[in-house]
Structure formats: C-alpha cells, structure tokens
C-alpha cells in the first residue's frame, strides 16, 4: 500500500525520504509531531471539568489505496493518470496503547479483540488480574521500564546528536518487538501496550515497534496524528520523543537491513493452526531489535511472558531455523539447564519459570528459577543471578541479603519475608501454601526439605544489606 506522502499541514516523512545529517533537523521534527501529541491533560477534560480515560487507543494509520473498481476503470479507459481513483483508509496496526486500568478491564479487552498485553512498568504495577487474563486467552508479558525520566534509555543509550551509525537496541525494545511479532504478525491478534498512565513508556515502545515494522506509512507523523484524536496527551517526555525520532532517522538509513520472516498461521485465541491458515506467511521487518544467538539466556528478558511455553512460529528466512523455530521459553530452559550443572557434573533438567526480581533502590530484573525447589535454593539462584548480571562489572558480590516473596494481584501487606530471622521456616511454608496457593512437596532424597512449585505470578525482592569486593588479581598474585 502506498501513501501520497502529503499532509495539509506538513510533509509526511516516508520511507523514501532519507535525510542527510545536514537536512535532518531534530527541532523541525519535534515541532512536527508536537502538532498532535504532548498536549496538556487539562485539554482532554470533559465539559464538566473531569478527565476521563475509559478506553485504550487503537493506533490506526492513514493510508491511500486504490480501489479495485477504480483501477479497473482506469485500465479500461487506457488512462495514464489515476486522478480521483484513490481513497483514504485507516489501517489497523493491531497495536493499542493504554493504562493499568485498561489492562485490568478483562471483559473490555475481550470485547475489543485484545489477545495479549505488555506491561511496560511492571515494577510499579503489581495488582493485575493475571489469572483472569489467562483464563480469557490473553497472554501477559512484561518489561520494566523503571523510570519515566528524561535520562532513561528506553530505546537506546542517550545520544548527544542524531546518528546514522549503529544504535544498540534496549532490552525493552527487544521484548516489545518479539511480542509484537508473535501476537500481531504471526497470530493476527491485537497487542495492548500499557503502563501506569498510558502516557509515555507504553506509547514510546508501541510506536518504536511499529517503526521497526518498516511500512512506508508507519511514520511518526501519521502515528502521532492518529493518537491525537483519542490520546493527545501522550509522549510529554521530551527524551522519549527524541529517542523515537533518533530511531526513525536511524531506520531510514537501514533500508538494506530488513529481514524476511517466514511464519505459519496461528489462531491468536486457541494457539493452534487452523486448516485454512496452514500456509506460510512472509513479511519483512527491520532487523534492529532482534535477539541474537549471543544473548545469554539468563540475562535477557526473552519472551517476557508468563506463559509456560511461548509458540514462536517464525524464522528469519534463512536455512537454519532450529534456533528460532523453538519457543523462546524452551530455548531459555534448555540453555539455563546446560549452564546450571548440579554437583557431580549432572545437568539440572528441572523446568524453569520466569519471575520478576526487584532489587530495591537499584532495578528490576527477570530471572529463571527451578521448579520445584526449596526456599534456600531459590535464594541462592537469585543471589547468583544478581552477582552475575548486576554486580560482576563492579567486582562485587552480595554478602548479607533477605528475600521477600510477593504475588501479582496481592497488595504489599501480603509480602512474605523468606528468612528464618523474620519468620519461622514452618510458618513461611504454611503461608506460601495457604496465602499464595503454591503447592509444596517433600524432597525425594530428604524428607526434611520442602520443595515449592513456584509459578510465574511470583515476584521476589532481594534486599541487599551489604556487598563485598571481589578484586581481580594479576596472574601469579597470591591472595
């Protein structure tokens, strides 16, 4: 589909417009998109002075398309011009933007056809009906953009000036792209990006993902124009605006770096291949933001899904599809099992579940823990994860710490310290079973050890009281 590239107010930047550094003016681009977004919330109040935000915004992009009848008439008349034969339509992108209340209104999500939701601020949103979402066939995913802040690198590291050289995609963008491919392009469903207010974090990741789609009419101009009609108050964070415009410029110089994806038709609700959709579908998308083979499974957010297995039925169109044809969750489990040998050199073949790990004052991470496992074992896994992926670069390791268990959908008063110094071990297990509904069994090798069947609703906090230094000494140095 083509678009004429014109707007009554300003020229719309399309894929064929590849600006040079001299031509490209960030300030001009700011002025253009701010015609439609970053408006004061007060401007969106109803006549009674109350701001209401009842529904998420479906991103629809204006596109010009010739009708079949008009094309036939043009050809029959042997005309060289298609004047007055084109019509404008609004293309449904399959992407919605909203807030935490929209994500909690499960009945409305079903009504409007949402098949997946991506929590872009999971560290700040703990009370969500995750079980109800699952029961209704709606997949829940998360990536924790920790701050709605001018200094936060939501899409890539902050730049002093626009660049056409290499940009390193953030983990947040990788998560968003992977979920968009699975849910919108492969399963033909609809994906809701949401954060606390549905204003900055969710909007930034949603629009960035659509830019990666690479369609000529998926431009910042047209997407912001679409949002102006229902959520004109989005993207008031100027740094997030800047990162989107930097990504737009970068992608316009990457025309040869699109990738072909080959996928099978999947039913978004039921997860199977309908007989009439078993043929392969091919689409192209910018390669920017893809996971690579070099990504270490424990340190990446991967599918970011609470699903036990996430069907990823696409490949990059090349000859080797073994890596991408498996589910990302399965790939993670396999890789982590191989990386976590038990005593005696035997690989740990237990299943892994992805959980959210909060380190107060520092960050929120995603980690994989074995199921079933004891409280002590889980704590050691979490400490090892933090040592390897957070403290290693500073040559430090956790010394004194406490682990606190929480559950999505429960208030903070339900938080449970998993420490004998705070609560007796038997009471911990009793509360895990009765308050959180997790099943517990005895270890086959040791009847005194209790194993918990953790699930992906679990949220752990690792409160670090102290660390110790682990300096790297020159070879031959005796410590």
Coordinates of C-alpha atoms in Angstrom, one line a residue:
X1 CA 0.0 0.0 0.0
X2 CA 1.2 3.5 -0.9
X3 CA 0.6 6.8 0.6
X4 CA 0.8 10.1 -1.3
X5 CA 3.2 11.4 1.4
X6 CA 1.3 14.7 1.8
X7 CA -0.4 16.3 4.7
X8 CA -2.3 19.5 4.6
X9 CA -0.1 20.9 7.4
X10 CA 3.3 19.4 6.8
X11 CA 5.1 17.0 4.6
X12 CA 4.9 13.5 6.0
X13 CA 8.2 11.7 6.3
X14 CA 8.1 8.4 4.5
X15 CA 10.5 5.5 3.8
X16 CA 11.8 7.1 0.6
X17 CA 12.8 10.3 2.4
X18 CA 16.3 9.6 3.6
X19 CA 17.5 12.8 5.1
X20 CA 21.2 13.7 5.3
X21 CA 22.6 14.9 8.6
X22 CA 22.5 18.5 7.2
X23 CA 18.9 18.2 6.0
X24 CA 17.7 16.5 9.1
X25 CA 16.7 18.9 11.8
X26 CA 15.6 17.4 15.1
X27 CA 13.9 20.6 16.1
X28 CA 11.8 20.6 13.0
X29 CA 10.8 17.0 13.6
X30 CA 9.9 17.9 17.2
X31 CA 7.7 20.7 16.0
X32 CA 6.0 18.5 13.5
X33 CA 5.0 15.7 15.9
X34 CA 4.1 18.1 18.6
X35 CA 1.2 19.3 16.5
X36 CA -0.5 16.2 17.6
X37 CA 0.9 14.9 20.9
X38 CA 2.3 16.1 24.2
X39 CA -0.8 18.2 24.9
X40 CA -1.8 19.2 28.5
X41 CA -4.1 16.7 30.1
X42 CA -6.4 19.5 31.1
X43 CA -7.2 20.0 27.4
X44 CA -8.7 16.5 27.4
X45 CA -11.1 17.2 30.2
X46 CA -14.8 16.8 29.6
X47 CA -17.2 19.7 29.7
X48 CA -17.7 19.0 33.4
X49 CA -14.0 19.5 34.1
X50 CA -13.3 15.8 34.7
X51 CA -10.6 13.9 32.9
X52 CA -11.9 10.6 31.7
X53 CA -9.8 7.9 30.1
X54 CA -12.2 4.9 29.7
X55 CA -10.7 3.1 26.8
X56 CA -7.3 2.4 25.3
X57 CA -6.3 3.9 21.9
X58 CA -6.1 1.7 18.9
X59 CA -3.3 3.0 16.6
X60 CA -4.8 3.4 13.1
X61 CA -2.6 4.8 10.3
X62 CA -4.0 6.8 7.4
X63 CA -3.1 5.3 4.1
X64 CA -4.1 5.9 0.5
X65 CA -5.3 2.9 -1.5
X66 CA -6.7 2.5 -5.0
X67 CA -10.0 0.5 -5.1
X68 CA -10.2 -2.5 -7.4
X69 CA -13.1 -0.9 -9.3
X70 CA -11.3 2.3 -9.8
X71 CA -8.2 0.5 -11.0
X72 CA -10.3 -1.5 -13.5
X73 CA -12.0 1.6 -14.8
X74 CA -8.6 3.3 -15.2
X75 CA -7.2 0.4 -17.1
X76 CA -10.3 0.1 -19.4
X77 CA -10.2 3.7 -20.3
X78 CA -6.4 3.4 -21.0
X79 CA -5.8 6.5 -18.9
X80 CA -2.3 7.4 -17.8
X81 CA -3.5 9.2 -14.6
X82 CA -5.4 7.8 -11.7
X83 CA -6.8 11.1 -10.6
X84 CA -9.8 10.7 -8.2
X85 CA -9.4 7.0 -8.1
X86 CA -7.6 6.8 -4.8
X87 CA -9.4 6.6 -1.4
X88 CA -8.0 7.1 2.1
X89 CA -8.5 4.3 4.7
X90 CA -7.3 3.8 8.2
X91 CA -5.2 0.8 8.6
X92 CA -5.5 -1.1 11.9
X93 CA -1.9 -1.7 13.2
X94 CA -3.0 -4.3 15.7
X95 CA -1.4 -2.2 18.5
X96 CA -3.3 -0.4 21.3
X97 CA -2.0 2.0 24.0
X98 CA -3.5 2.3 27.4
X99 CA -3.1 2.5 31.2
X100 CA -3.2 0.0 34.0
X101 CA -6.9 0.3 34.4
X102 CA -7.5 -0.6 30.7
X103 CA -5.3 -3.7 31.2
X104 CA -7.4 -4.8 34.2
X105 CA -10.7 -4.5 32.4
X106 CA -10.6 -8.0 31.0
X107 CA -14.1 -8.1 29.7
X108 CA -13.5 -5.0 27.6
X109 CA -10.2 -6.4 26.3
X110 CA -12.0 -9.5 25.1
X111 CA -14.7 -7.3 23.6
X112 CA -12.2 -5.2 21.5
X113 CA -10.2 -8.3 20.5
X114 CA -7.1 -7.9 22.5
X115 CA -5.1 -11.2 22.6
X116 CA -2.0 -10.0 24.6
X117 CA -0.9 -7.2 26.9
X118 CA 2.6 -5.9 27.6
X119 CA 3.2 -4.3 30.9
X120 CA 5.8 -1.6 30.3
X121 CA 6.1 -0.7 34.0
X122 CA 5.8 -3.9 35.9
X123 CA 7.8 -2.7 38.8
X124 CA 5.1 -0.1 39.5
X125 CA 2.1 -2.2 38.7
X126 CA 1.6 -5.3 40.8
X127 CA -2.2 -5.6 41.1
X128 CA -3.3 -7.1 37.8
X129 CA -5.8 -9.9 37.2
X130 CA -3.2 -12.1 35.5
X131 CA -5.1 -15.3 36.2
X132 CA -8.3 -13.9 34.6
X133 CA -6.3 -12.7 31.6
X134 CA -5.0 -16.3 31.1
X135 CA -8.5 -17.8 31.5
X136 CA -9.7 -15.5 28.7
X137 CA -6.9 -16.5 26.5
X138 CA -5.0 -13.2 26.8
X139 CA -1.2 -13.5 27.1
X140 CA 0.5 -11.3 29.7
X141 CA 4.0 -10.1 29.2
X142 CA 6.2 -7.5 31.0
X143 CA 9.3 -5.4 30.6
X144 CA 10.1 -3.0 33.4
X145 CA 10.9 0.5 32.2
X146 CA 11.9 1.6 35.6
X147 CA 11.6 5.4 35.2
X148 CA 9.5 7.8 33.2
X149 CA 12.5 10.1 33.2
X150 CA 14.4 12.4 30.9
X151 CA 17.6 10.4 31.4
X152 CA 16.2 7.0 30.9
X153 CA 17.4 5.0 27.8
X154 CA 14.1 3.3 27.0
X155 CA 15.0 2.6 23.3
X156 CA 18.8 3.0 23.2
X157 CA 21.6 4.9 25.0
X158 CA 21.1 8.6 25.1
X159 CA 22.8 10.5 22.2
X160 CA 24.2 14.0 22.0
X161 CA 23.1 14.3 18.4
X162 CA 21.2 12.2 15.8
X163 CA 23.2 9.4 14.3
X164 CA 23.1 7.2 11.3
X165 CA 25.7 4.8 12.7
X166 CA 25.0 1.8 14.9
X167 CA 22.3 2.0 17.6
X168 CA 22.2 -0.7 20.2
X169 CA 18.5 -1.6 20.9
X170 CA 17.5 -1.7 24.5
X171 CA 16.2 -4.9 26.1
X172 CA 12.8 -3.2 26.4
X173 CA 12.6 -2.7 22.6
X174 CA 13.7 -6.3 22.0
X175 CA 10.9 -7.5 24.3
X176 CA 8.3 -5.3 22.6
X177 CA 9.4 -6.4 19.1
X178 CA 9.4 -10.1 19.9
X179 CA 5.9 -9.9 21.4
X180 CA 4.6 -7.8 18.5
X181 CA 5.8 -10.4 16.0
X182 CA 4.3 -13.3 17.9
X183 CA 1.0 -11.7 18.7
X184 CA 0.2 -9.4 15.8
X185 CA 2.1 -10.6 12.8
X186 CA 2.1 -14.3 13.5
X187 CA -1.1 -14.9 15.4
X188 CA -3.0 -12.0 13.8
X189 CA -4.1 -10.7 17.2
X190 CA -4.0 -7.4 19.0
X191 CA -1.4 -6.3 21.5
X192 CA -2.1 -3.7 24.2
X193 CA 1.0 -1.7 25.4
X194 CA 0.3 -0.3 28.8
X195 CA 2.0 1.4 31.8
X196 CA 0.7 3.3 34.8
X197 CA -0.9 6.2 33.0
X198 CA -0.6 5.0 29.4
X199 CA 1.2 8.2 28.5
X200 CA 5.0 7.8 28.0
X201 CA 6.5 4.4 28.5
X202 CA 3.8 2.4 26.7
X203 CA 3.5 4.9 23.9
X204 CA 7.2 5.0 23.3
X205 CA 7.6 1.2 23.0
X206 CA 4.4 0.9 20.9
X207 CA 5.5 3.5 18.3
X208 CA 9.1 2.3 18.2
X209 CA 7.8 -1.3 17.5
X210 CA 5.7 0.0 14.6
X211 CA 8.6 1.9 13.2
X212 CA 10.5 -1.4 13.2
X213 CA 7.7 -2.9 11.1
X214 CA 9.1 -0.9 8.2
X215 CA 5.9 0.0 6.4
X216 CA 6.3 3.3 4.4
X217 CA 3.2 4.8 6.1
X218 CA 4.1 3.8 9.6
X219 CA 5.8 7.1 10.3
X220 CA 5.9 9.2 13.4
X221 CA 3.8 11.8 11.7
X222 CA 0.9 9.6 10.8
X223 CA 1.0 7.6 14.1
X224 CA 1.0 10.8 16.2
X225 CA -1.8 12.2 14.0
X226 CA -3.8 9.0 14.8
X227 CA -3.2 9.3 18.6
X228 CA -4.1 13.0 18.6
X229 CA -7.8 12.0 18.1
X230 CA -8.0 10.0 21.3
X231 CA -4.8 10.3 23.4
X232 CA -3.3 13.7 22.5
X233 CA -1.6 13.9 25.9
X234 CA 0.8 11.1 25.2
X235 CA 4.6 11.5 24.9
X236 CA 5.1 14.5 27.0
X237 CA 8.5 13.1 28.0
X238 CA 10.8 15.0 25.6
X239 CA 13.6 12.5 25.9
X240 CA 11.3 9.7 24.8
X241 CA 10.2 11.8 21.9
X242 CA 13.9 12.4 21.0
X243 CA 14.7 8.7 21.1
X244 CA 11.8 7.9 18.8
X245 CA 13.0 10.5 16.3
X246 CA 16.5 9.2 16.5
X247 CA 15.3 5.7 15.9
X248 CA 13.2 7.0 12.9
X249 CA 16.3 8.6 11.4
X250 CA 18.4 5.5 12.0
X251 CA 16.0 3.2 10.4
X252 CA 15.6 5.4 7.3
X253 CA 19.3 4.7 6.7
X254 CA 18.9 1.0 7.1
X255 CA 16.9 0.1 4.0
X256 CA 19.1 -2.9 3.3
X257 CA 18.9 -4.2 6.8
X258 CA 15.4 -5.5 6.7
X259 CA 14.9 -9.2 7.4
X260 CA 12.4 -11.7 5.9
X261 CA 10.4 -13.7 8.4
X262 CA 8.6 -16.9 7.5
X263 CA 5.8 -17.9 9.8
X264 CA 2.8 -20.2 10.0
X265 CA -0.8 -19.0 10.6
X266 CA -1.7 -19.3 14.2
X267 CA -5.1 -18.8 15.9
X268 CA -4.5 -16.0 18.4
X269 CA -7.1 -17.3 20.9
X270 CA -6.5 -21.0 20.8
X271 CA -2.9 -21.2 19.7
X272 CA -3.3 -23.9 17.0
X273 CA -3.1 -23.8 13.3
X274 CA -6.5 -23.6 11.6
X275 CA -6.7 -25.8 8.5
X276 CA -7.2 -22.7 6.3
X277 CA -4.1 -21.0 7.7
X278 CA -1.5 -23.7 7.5
X279 CA 0.3 -22.0 4.6
X280 CA 3.4 -20.0 5.3
X281 CA 3.2 -16.2 5.6
X282 CA 6.1 -14.0 4.8
X283 CA 6.7 -10.5 6.0
X284 CA 9.7 -8.1 6.3
X285 CA 10.8 -6.0 9.2
X286 CA 13.9 -4.2 10.3
X287 CA 16.4 -6.5 11.9
X288 CA 17.1 -3.8 14.6
X289 CA 15.9 -5.1 18.0
X290 CA 16.2 -8.8 17.2
X291 CA 17.6 -11.2 19.8
X292 CA 20.9 -12.7 18.7
X293 CA 22.5 -16.1 19.4
X294 CA 25.0 -14.3 21.6
X295 CA 22.4 -13.1 24.1
X296 CA 22.9 -15.1 27.3
X297 CA 19.5 -16.6 28.2
X298 CA 19.6 -15.9 31.9
X299 CA 20.4 -12.2 31.4
X300 CA 17.8 -11.4 28.7
X301 CA 14.2 -10.9 29.1
X302 CA 13.4 -13.2 26.1
X303 CA 9.7 -13.8 25.7
X304 CA 8.9 -11.9 28.8
X305 CA 5.8 -14.0 29.0
X306 CA 4.1 -15.7 31.9
X307 CA 3.1 -18.5 29.6
X308 CA 4.7 -21.8 30.3
X309 CA 5.6 -22.1 26.6
X310 CA 5.5 -19.3 24.1
X311 CA 5.0 -20.5 20.5
X312 CA 7.3 -18.7 18.2
X313 CA 6.5 -19.9 14.7
X314 CA 8.7 -17.8 12.7
X315 CA 12.2 -17.9 11.2
X316 CA 14.4 -15.3 9.5
X317 CA 14.0 -16.9 6.1
X318 CA 17.5 -18.4 6.1
X319 CA 18.4 -22.0 6.1
X320 CA 19.0 -22.5 9.8
X321 CA 15.6 -22.3 11.7
X322 CA 16.5 -24.6 14.6
X323 CA 17.1 -21.6 16.9
X324 CA 14.1 -19.6 16.2
X325 CA 11.5 -22.3 15.5
X326 CA 11.6 -23.4 19.1
X327 CA 9.7 -21.4 21.6
X328 CA 11.9 -18.8 23.2
X329 CA 10.9 -20.1 26.6
X330 CA 12.0 -23.6 25.6
X331 CA 15.3 -22.2 24.4
X332 CA 15.8 -20.4 27.7
X333 CA 15.0 -23.5 29.7
X334 CA 17.4 -25.6 27.6
X335 CA 20.2 -23.1 27.8
X336 CA 19.9 -22.5 31.5
X337 CA 19.8 -26.2 32.3
X338 CA 23.1 -26.6 30.5
X339 CA 24.5 -23.6 32.3
X340 CA 23.5 -24.8 35.8
X341 CA 25.1 -28.2 36.5
X342 CA 24.4 -29.8 39.8
X343 CA 27.1 -31.3 42.0
X344 CA 28.9 -34.2 40.2
X345 CA 28.6 -32.5 36.8
X346 CA 25.0 -33.7 36.1
X347 CA 22.8 -31.1 34.3
X348 CA 19.8 -29.8 36.1
X349 CA 16.8 -30.9 34.0
X350 CA 14.1 -29.3 36.0
X351 CA 11.7 -26.9 34.4
X352 CA 12.4 -23.2 34.8
X353 CA 9.9 -20.5 35.4
X354 CA 10.5 -16.8 34.6
X355 CA 9.9 -14.5 37.5
X356 CA 10.4 -10.8 38.3
X357 CA 13.2 -9.9 40.6
X358 CA 13.2 -6.5 42.3
X359 CA 16.4 -5.2 43.9
X360 CA 15.2 -2.2 45.9
X361 CA 17.0 1.0 45.1
X362 CA 18.7 -0.4 42.0
X363 CA 16.5 -2.1 39.4
X364 CA 14.0 -4.8 38.4
X365 CA 15.3 -7.8 36.5
X366 CA 13.9 -11.0 35.1
X367 CA 15.3 -14.3 36.3
X368 CA 14.6 -18.0 35.9
X369 CA 14.3 -20.3 38.9
X370 CA 14.0 -24.1 39.0
X371 CA 10.6 -25.8 39.8
X372 CA 10.2 -27.4 42.2
X373 CA 12.9 -26.0 44.6
X374 CA 13.5 -25.1 48.2
X375 CA 13.4 -21.6 49.6
X376 CA 17.1 -21.8 50.3
X377 CA 17.9 -22.9 46.7
X378 CA 15.8 -20.1 45.2
X379 CA 17.5 -17.5 47.3
X380 CA 20.9 -18.8 46.1
X381 CA 19.7 -18.7 42.5
X382 CA 18.6 -15.1 42.9
X383 CA 21.9 -14.1 44.5
X384 CA 23.9 -15.8 41.8
X385 CA 21.8 -14.0 39.2
X386 CA 22.4 -10.6 40.7
X387 CA 26.1 -11.3 41.2
X388 CA 26.5 -12.4 37.5
X389 CA 24.3 -9.8 35.8
X390 CA 24.4 -6.7 38.0
X391 CA 27.4 -6.7 40.4
X392 CA 30.1 -8.5 38.4
X393 CA 31.1 -5.4 36.5
X394 CA 31.8 -3.6 39.8
X395 CA 33.7 -6.6 41.1
X396 CA 31.3 -7.0 44.0
X397 CA 29.1 -9.8 45.3
X398 CA 26.1 -10.0 47.6
X399 CA 27.1 -10.5 51.3
X400 CA 24.1 -10.0 53.5
X401 CA 20.6 -10.1 52.0
X402 CA 17.0 -11.0 52.6
X403 CA 14.5 -12.4 50.1
X404 CA 10.8 -11.3 50.1
X405 CA 8.1 -13.1 48.2
X406 CA 5.1 -11.3 46.7
X407 CA 2.5 -12.3 44.2
X408 CA 0.9 -10.4 41.3
X409 CA -2.6 -9.3 42.3
X410 CA -1.8 -9.1 46.0
X411 CA -1.3 -5.9 48.0
X412 CA 2.0 -5.1 49.7
X413 CA 0.7 -6.3 53.1
X414 CA 0.9 -9.9 51.7
X415 CA 4.6 -9.6 51.1
X416 CA 6.3 -12.5 52.9
X417 CA 10.0 -12.5 54.1
X418 CA 11.6 -15.8 53.4
X419 CA 14.1 -15.5 56.2
X420 CA 14.2 -17.6 59.4
X421 CA 15.4 -14.4 61.2
X422 CA 12.0 -12.8 60.5
X423 CA 9.5 -15.8 60.3
X424 CA 9.9 -19.4 61.3
X425 CA 10.5 -21.7 58.4
X426 CA 7.4 -23.8 59.0
X427 CA 5.3 -20.6 59.1
X428 CA 6.8 -19.5 55.8
X429 CA 5.8 -22.7 54.1
X430 CA 2.3 -22.5 55.7
X431 CA 1.7 -19.0 54.3
X432 CA 3.2 -19.9 50.9
X433 CA 0.6 -22.7 50.7
X434 CA -2.5 -21.1 52.2
X435 CA -1.9 -17.4 51.3
X436 CA -0.4 -17.8 47.9
X437 CA -1.8 -21.1 46.9
X438 CA 1.5 -22.7 45.9
X439 CA 1.9 -26.4 46.2
X440 CA 4.6 -27.9 48.4
X441 CA 6.1 -31.4 48.4
X442 CA 8.8 -33.3 50.2
X443 CA 12.2 -33.8 48.6
X444 CA 12.7 -37.4 47.5
X445 CA 16.2 -37.5 48.9
X446 CA 15.5 -35.7 52.1
X447 CA 12.1 -35.7 53.8
X448 CA 13.1 -32.6 55.9
X449 CA 13.5 -30.5 52.8
X450 CA 10.3 -29.0 51.4
X451 CA 10.1 -28.1 47.7
X452 CA 7.8 -25.3 46.4
X453 CA 6.2 -25.3 43.0
X454 CA 6.8 -21.7 42.2
X455 CA 4.9 -20.1 39.3
X456 CA 5.3 -17.0 37.1
X457 CA 3.0 -14.9 39.3
X458 CA 5.7 -14.9 41.9
X459 CA 7.7 -11.7 42.4
X460 CA 10.8 -11.8 44.5
X461 CA 12.6 -8.9 46.2
X462 CA 16.3 -9.3 47.1
X463 CA 17.0 -6.7 49.8
X464 CA 20.8 -6.3 49.8
X465 CA 22.2 -5.1 53.1
X466 CA 25.9 -5.4 52.2
X467 CA 28.3 -6.5 49.5
X468 CA 31.9 -7.5 49.5
X469 CA 34.6 -6.7 46.9
X470 CA 36.0 -9.4 44.6
X471 CA 39.0 -7.7 43.0
X472 CA 40.6 -9.5 40.1
X473 CA 44.3 -10.0 40.9
X474 CA 47.1 -10.2 38.3
X475 CA 48.1 -13.7 37.3
X476 CA 50.5 -15.2 39.8
X477 CA 49.3 -13.0 42.6
X478 CA 48.6 -14.9 45.8
X479 CA 45.5 -13.7 47.7

